[in-house]
């Protein structure tokens, strides 16, 4: 089985590029962030602070996640409900980052993630795929961009959707999430020593995509 691990901070374009590349290569795209988001959503819905580690751990036995692939698109079901759209709210991104610092949550998701990579060729995106989940991945990529470049892109995306946002707020959110994801004790966001670093700060989407595709194709 071939596995491609793509890690990096929020907003570096991982999921958009990984999804498209997986379709072109005929691999299954696995979005591990969606799993943390589903747990974050469950905590918020139950009035539990995502950062309350014992509180969230106590919820885990009530949580059942199912992942399905429909025409190459991942759907995630939380106790039978398709929450693929609900988990995309900004607030749930922050909740996901909160629950992701919890070692019990990480342990809860690890086997699901590894099992997916055992059964098919995958392109898996997350924060700790190359370091923890798939240390023997065929190819490891660390896809990153400066916080400013990521905030620019996110700001434009939100504006296009008609959201009333301010650039400073978007940048602050990105910086807060980076800080939270990279300073936690459990599987922090960091580049694996054998990962190829791709910095897209000065590249547009098509240029970034071509570089990513080329880098991976040279190694599989
Ligand atoms: O990629 P994303 O924005 O959907 O991820 C949501 C949060 O989940 C992010 O703040 C960090 C966390 N996450 C993680 O800790 N490990 C992963 N493999 C994937 C996501």
mmCIF file of C-alpha atoms and ligand atoms in Angstrom:
data_model
loop_
_atom_site.group_PDB
_atom_site.id
_atom_site.type_symbol
_atom_site.label_atom_id
_atom_site.label_comp_id
_atom_site.label_asym_id
_atom_site.label_seq_id
_atom_site.Cartn_x
_atom_site.Cartn_y
_atom_site.Cartn_z
ATOM 1 C CA UNK A 1 0.000 0.000 0.000
ATOM 2 C CA UNK A 2 1.167 3.522 -0.740
ATOM 3 C CA UNK A 3 0.640 6.253 1.807
ATOM 4 C CA UNK A 4 1.322 9.929 1.377
ATOM 5 C CA UNK A 5 1.376 11.974 4.600
ATOM 6 C CA UNK A 6 0.695 15.693 4.271
ATOM 7 C CA UNK A 7 1.111 17.724 7.430
ATOM 8 C CA UNK A 8 1.203 21.436 8.061
ATOM 9 C CA UNK A 9 -0.525 24.335 9.793
ATOM 10 C CA UNK A 10 -4.124 25.452 9.281
ATOM 11 C CA UNK A 11 -4.800 27.335 6.091
ATOM 12 C CA UNK A 12 -1.778 26.171 4.082
ATOM 13 C CA UNK A 13 -4.118 24.727 1.444
ATOM 14 C CA UNK A 14 -3.511 21.103 2.455
ATOM 15 C CA UNK A 15 -7.029 19.825 2.077
ATOM 16 C CA UNK A 16 -7.882 21.513 -1.232
ATOM 17 C CA UNK A 17 -4.655 20.337 -2.810
ATOM 18 C CA UNK A 18 -4.676 16.892 -1.219
ATOM 19 C CA UNK A 19 -8.242 16.259 -2.373
ATOM 20 C CA UNK A 20 -7.448 17.157 -5.960
ATOM 21 C CA UNK A 21 -4.189 15.252 -5.999
ATOM 22 C CA UNK A 22 -5.774 12.124 -4.520
ATOM 23 C CA UNK A 23 -8.373 12.191 -7.302
ATOM 24 C CA UNK A 24 -5.649 12.519 -9.945
ATOM 25 C CA UNK A 25 -3.564 9.697 -8.470
ATOM 26 C CA UNK A 26 -6.561 7.451 -7.772
ATOM 27 C CA UNK A 27 -5.853 7.352 -4.023
ATOM 28 C CA UNK A 28 -8.299 7.813 -1.185
ATOM 29 C CA UNK A 29 -8.118 11.212 0.455
ATOM 30 C CA UNK A 30 -8.345 10.998 4.251
ATOM 31 C CA UNK A 31 -9.028 14.231 6.112
ATOM 32 C CA UNK A 32 -8.037 13.554 9.735
ATOM 33 C CA UNK A 33 -8.916 17.107 10.806
ATOM 34 C CA UNK A 34 -12.576 16.230 10.179
ATOM 35 C CA UNK A 35 -12.337 13.575 12.915
ATOM 36 C CA UNK A 36 -11.076 16.116 15.482
ATOM 37 C CA UNK A 37 -13.730 18.548 14.302
ATOM 38 C CA UNK A 38 -16.482 15.954 14.842
ATOM 39 C CA UNK A 39 -15.321 15.430 18.420
ATOM 40 C CA UNK A 40 -15.090 19.208 18.909
ATOM 41 C CA UNK A 41 -18.654 19.539 17.603
ATOM 42 C CA UNK A 42 -19.887 16.872 19.995
ATOM 43 C CA UNK A 43 -18.242 18.634 22.965
ATOM 44 C CA UNK A 44 -19.730 22.017 21.994
ATOM 45 C CA UNK A 45 -23.183 20.510 21.531
ATOM 46 C CA UNK A 46 -22.957 18.942 24.974
ATOM 47 C CA UNK A 47 -21.786 22.134 26.647
ATOM 48 C CA UNK A 48 -18.349 20.731 27.471
ATOM 49 C CA UNK A 49 -15.356 23.063 27.097
ATOM 50 C CA UNK A 50 -13.168 21.477 24.365
ATOM 51 C CA UNK A 51 -10.118 22.158 26.539
ATOM 52 C CA UNK A 52 -11.599 20.358 29.547
ATOM 53 C CA UNK A 53 -9.607 17.148 29.147
ATOM 54 C CA UNK A 54 -11.386 14.911 31.688
ATOM 55 C CA UNK A 55 -14.748 16.319 30.527
ATOM 56 C CA UNK A 56 -14.061 15.487 26.870
ATOM 57 C CA UNK A 57 -12.533 12.121 27.723
ATOM 58 C CA UNK A 58 -15.749 11.208 29.549
ATOM 59 C CA UNK A 59 -17.705 11.864 26.334
ATOM 60 C CA UNK A 60 -15.609 9.539 24.157
ATOM 61 C CA UNK A 61 -17.493 6.301 24.972
ATOM 62 C CA UNK A 62 -20.659 7.999 23.658
ATOM 63 C CA UNK A 63 -19.050 8.915 20.353
ATOM 64 C CA UNK A 64 -19.161 6.717 17.290
ATOM 65 C CA UNK A 65 -17.597 8.015 14.094
ATOM 66 C CA UNK A 66 -18.088 6.526 10.643
ATOM 67 C CA UNK A 67 -16.121 7.632 7.623
ATOM 68 C CA UNK A 68 -17.468 6.933 4.157
ATOM 69 C CA UNK A 69 -16.097 7.768 0.761
ATOM 70 C CA UNK A 70 -18.642 8.878 -1.798
ATOM 71 C CA UNK A 71 -17.214 9.635 -5.239
ATOM 72 C CA UNK A 72 -13.868 10.475 -3.694
ATOM 73 C CA UNK A 73 -15.348 12.791 -1.084
ATOM 74 C CA UNK A 74 -15.084 11.930 2.577
ATOM 75 C CA UNK A 75 -18.243 12.050 4.647
ATOM 76 C CA UNK A 76 -18.105 11.872 8.390
ATOM 77 C CA UNK A 77 -20.970 10.621 10.524
ATOM 78 C CA UNK A 78 -21.246 11.414 14.207
ATOM 79 C CA UNK A 79 -23.477 8.832 15.855
ATOM 80 C CA UNK A 80 -25.230 8.291 12.537
ATOM 81 C CA UNK A 81 -25.646 11.974 11.596
ATOM 82 C CA UNK A 82 -23.753 13.309 8.574
ATOM 83 C CA UNK A 83 -21.888 16.271 10.099
ATOM 84 C CA UNK A 84 -19.609 16.927 7.111
ATOM 85 C CA UNK A 85 -21.015 20.459 6.691
ATOM 86 C CA UNK A 86 -21.573 21.317 10.373
ATOM 87 C CA UNK A 87 -17.927 20.695 11.282
ATOM 88 C CA UNK A 88 -16.739 23.446 8.897
ATOM 89 C CA UNK A 89 -17.888 26.343 11.109
ATOM 90 C CA UNK A 90 -15.014 28.589 12.336
ATOM 91 C CA UNK A 91 -16.033 27.968 15.928
ATOM 92 C CA UNK A 92 -15.734 24.211 15.422
ATOM 93 C CA UNK A 93 -12.211 24.622 14.009
ATOM 94 C CA UNK A 94 -11.195 26.185 17.299
ATOM 95 C CA UNK A 95 -13.020 23.465 19.270
ATOM 96 C CA UNK A 96 -11.188 20.840 17.188
ATOM 97 C CA UNK A 97 -7.873 22.423 18.057
ATOM 98 C CA UNK A 98 -8.902 22.286 21.741
ATOM 99 C CA UNK A 99 -9.851 18.595 21.776
ATOM 100 C CA UNK A 100 -6.810 17.724 19.623
ATOM 101 C CA UNK A 101 -4.502 18.573 22.553
ATOM 102 C CA UNK A 102 -6.151 15.787 24.556
ATOM 103 C CA UNK A 103 -4.074 12.550 24.533
ATOM 104 C CA UNK A 104 -7.216 10.450 25.098
ATOM 105 C CA UNK A 105 -8.796 11.916 21.966
ATOM 106 C CA UNK A 106 -5.657 11.281 19.931
ATOM 107 C CA UNK A 107 -5.498 7.679 21.117
ATOM 108 C CA UNK A 108 -9.199 7.264 20.300
ATOM 109 C CA UNK A 109 -8.616 8.284 16.653
ATOM 110 C CA UNK A 110 -5.215 6.700 16.002
ATOM 111 C CA UNK A 111 -6.366 3.195 15.146
ATOM 112 C CA UNK A 112 -9.136 4.425 12.824
ATOM 113 C CA UNK A 113 -6.560 6.448 10.915
ATOM 114 C CA UNK A 114 -4.043 3.613 10.694
ATOM 115 C CA UNK A 115 -6.702 1.119 9.625
ATOM 116 C CA UNK A 116 -7.702 3.354 6.709
ATOM 117 C CA UNK A 117 -4.095 3.415 5.478
ATOM 118 C CA UNK A 118 -3.753 -0.367 5.789
ATOM 119 C CA UNK A 119 -6.639 -1.111 3.485
ATOM 120 C CA UNK A 120 -5.975 1.199 0.529
ATOM 121 C CA UNK A 121 -3.599 3.725 -1.032
ATOM 122 C CA UNK A 122 -4.137 6.968 0.839
ATOM 123 C CA UNK A 123 -3.239 10.573 0.844
ATOM 124 C CA UNK A 124 -3.763 11.543 4.468
ATOM 125 C CA UNK A 125 -3.757 15.110 5.691
ATOM 126 C CA UNK A 126 -3.339 16.317 9.262
ATOM 127 C CA UNK A 127 -0.738 17.551 11.743
ATOM 128 C CA UNK A 128 0.969 14.389 13.004
ATOM 129 C CA UNK A 129 0.570 11.965 10.106
ATOM 130 C CA UNK A 130 4.271 11.765 9.232
ATOM 131 C CA UNK A 131 5.419 11.887 12.847
ATOM 132 C CA UNK A 132 2.935 9.647 14.696
ATOM 133 C CA UNK A 133 0.139 8.105 12.635
ATOM 134 C CA UNK A 134 2.120 6.786 9.654
ATOM 135 C CA UNK A 135 5.810 6.975 10.564
ATOM 136 C CA UNK A 136 6.579 4.637 7.642
ATOM 137 C CA UNK A 137 4.601 6.596 5.041
ATOM 138 C CA UNK A 138 5.901 6.244 1.483
ATOM 139 C CA UNK A 139 6.191 10.028 1.121
ATOM 140 C CA UNK A 140 5.974 12.738 3.756
ATOM 141 C CA UNK A 141 5.263 16.358 2.943
ATOM 142 C CA UNK A 142 5.266 19.318 5.295
ATOM 143 C CA UNK A 143 3.163 21.926 3.522
ATOM 144 C CA UNK A 144 3.418 25.353 5.023
ATOM 145 C CA UNK A 145 3.161 29.104 4.391
ATOM 146 C CA UNK A 146 3.738 32.173 6.547
ATOM 147 C CA UNK A 147 0.890 33.132 8.903
ATOM 148 C CA UNK A 148 0.435 36.350 6.887
ATOM 149 C CA UNK A 149 0.058 34.509 3.580
ATOM 150 C CA UNK A 150 -2.416 32.045 5.084
ATOM 151 C CA UNK A 151 -4.449 34.839 6.688
ATOM 152 C CA UNK A 152 -4.571 36.689 3.334
ATOM 153 C CA UNK A 153 -6.001 33.663 1.571
ATOM 154 C CA UNK A 154 -8.489 32.883 4.332
ATOM 155 C CA UNK A 155 -9.614 36.507 4.513
ATOM 156 C CA UNK A 156 -10.265 36.624 0.773
ATOM 157 C CA UNK A 157 -12.135 33.315 0.899
ATOM 158 C CA UNK A 158 -14.390 34.524 3.720
ATOM 159 C CA UNK A 159 -15.010 37.873 2.014
ATOM 160 C CA UNK A 160 -16.031 36.072 -1.178
ATOM 161 C CA UNK A 161 -18.583 34.147 0.851
ATOM 162 C CA UNK A 162 -19.924 37.477 2.087
ATOM 163 C CA UNK A 163 -18.742 37.076 5.690
ATOM 164 C CA UNK A 164 -18.273 40.223 7.787
ATOM 165 C CA UNK A 165 -14.699 39.658 8.922
ATOM 166 C CA UNK A 166 -11.645 41.772 9.570
ATOM 167 C CA UNK A 167 -8.174 40.832 8.443
ATOM 168 C CA UNK A 168 -6.675 41.365 11.905
ATOM 169 C CA UNK A 169 -9.159 38.907 13.406
ATOM 170 C CA UNK A 170 -8.429 36.265 10.771
ATOM 171 C CA UNK A 171 -4.684 36.609 11.344
ATOM 172 C CA UNK A 172 -5.106 36.458 15.127
ATOM 173 C CA UNK A 173 -7.185 33.254 14.796
ATOM 174 C CA UNK A 174 -4.518 31.626 12.617
ATOM 175 C CA UNK A 175 -1.756 32.594 15.024
ATOM 176 C CA UNK A 176 -3.729 31.319 17.996
ATOM 177 C CA UNK A 177 -4.402 27.994 16.282
ATOM 178 C CA UNK A 178 -0.723 27.630 15.241
ATOM 179 C CA UNK A 179 0.351 28.286 18.808
ATOM 180 C CA UNK A 180 -2.179 25.829 20.210
ATOM 181 C CA UNK A 181 -1.350 23.078 17.688
ATOM 182 C CA UNK A 182 2.418 23.363 17.890
ATOM 183 C CA UNK A 183 2.963 23.833 21.612
ATOM 184 C CA UNK A 184 0.745 21.020 22.907
ATOM 185 C CA UNK A 185 2.484 18.066 24.542
ATOM 186 C CA UNK A 186 0.544 15.359 22.647
ATOM 187 C CA UNK A 187 1.669 14.912 19.024
ATOM 188 C CA UNK A 188 2.386 18.597 18.354
ATOM 189 C CA UNK A 189 2.476 19.980 14.835
ATOM 190 C CA UNK A 190 6.056 19.598 13.638
ATOM 191 C CA UNK A 191 7.899 18.531 10.541
ATOM 192 C CA UNK A 192 9.098 14.910 10.484
ATOM 193 C CA UNK A 193 12.870 14.740 9.908
ATOM 194 C CA UNK A 194 12.307 12.829 6.652
ATOM 195 C CA UNK A 195 9.525 15.084 5.337
ATOM 196 C CA UNK A 196 9.959 17.350 2.324
ATOM 197 C CA UNK A 197 9.128 20.940 3.227
ATOM 198 C CA UNK A 198 7.073 22.917 0.731
ATOM 199 C CA UNK A 199 6.549 26.597 1.513
ATOM 200 C CA UNK A 200 3.793 28.168 -0.585
ATOM 201 C CA UNK A 201 3.980 31.727 0.840
ATOM 202 C CA UNK A 202 5.039 33.155 -2.515
ATOM 203 C CA UNK A 203 3.201 30.755 -4.818
ATOM 204 C CA UNK A 204 -0.336 30.879 -6.142
ATOM 205 C CA UNK A 205 -2.616 27.877 -5.949
ATOM 206 C CA UNK A 206 -1.705 26.354 -9.309
ATOM 207 C CA UNK A 207 2.024 26.779 -8.700
ATOM 208 C CA UNK A 208 1.719 25.201 -5.250
ATOM 209 C CA UNK A 209 -0.302 22.321 -6.631
ATOM 210 C CA UNK A 210 2.193 21.603 -9.410
ATOM 211 C CA UNK A 211 5.107 21.641 -6.967
ATOM 212 C CA UNK A 212 3.300 19.330 -4.557
ATOM 213 C CA UNK A 213 2.333 16.895 -7.293
ATOM 214 C CA UNK A 214 5.820 16.836 -8.768
ATOM 215 C CA UNK A 215 7.423 16.325 -5.349
ATOM 216 C CA UNK A 216 5.172 13.366 -4.609
ATOM 217 C CA UNK A 217 5.374 11.767 -8.037
ATOM 218 C CA UNK A 218 9.160 11.779 -7.888
ATOM 219 C CA UNK A 219 8.994 9.685 -4.727
ATOM 220 C CA UNK A 220 6.320 7.045 -5.322
HETATM 221 O O1 LIG B 1 -7.099 20.553 9.387
HETATM 222 P P1 LIG B 1 -8.253 21.097 10.216
HETATM 223 O O2 LIG B 1 -8.268 22.581 10.308
HETATM 224 O O3 LIG B 1 -9.570 20.535 9.805
HETATM 225 O O4 LIG B 1 -7.959 20.541 11.697
HETATM 226 C C1 LIG B 1 -8.745 20.926 12.798
HETATM 227 C C2 LIG B 1 -7.912 20.864 14.084
HETATM 228 O O5 LIG B 1 -7.607 19.498 14.390
HETATM 229 C C3 LIG B 1 -6.573 21.591 14.005
HETATM 230 O O6 LIG B 1 -6.587 22.776 14.758
HETATM 231 C C4 LIG B 1 -5.562 20.647 14.586
HETATM 232 C C5 LIG B 1 -6.271 19.356 14.809
HETATM 233 N N1 LIG B 1 -5.664 18.222 14.090
HETATM 234 C C6 LIG B 1 -4.694 17.505 14.739
HETATM 235 O O7 LIG B 1 -4.314 17.857 15.854
HETATM 236 N N2 LIG B 1 -4.162 16.394 14.168
HETATM 237 C C7 LIG B 1 -4.541 16.012 12.945
HETATM 238 N N3 LIG B 1 -3.993 14.912 12.395
HETATM 239 C C8 LIG B 1 -5.522 16.761 12.239
HETATM 240 C C9 LIG B 1 -6.056 17.869 12.841
#
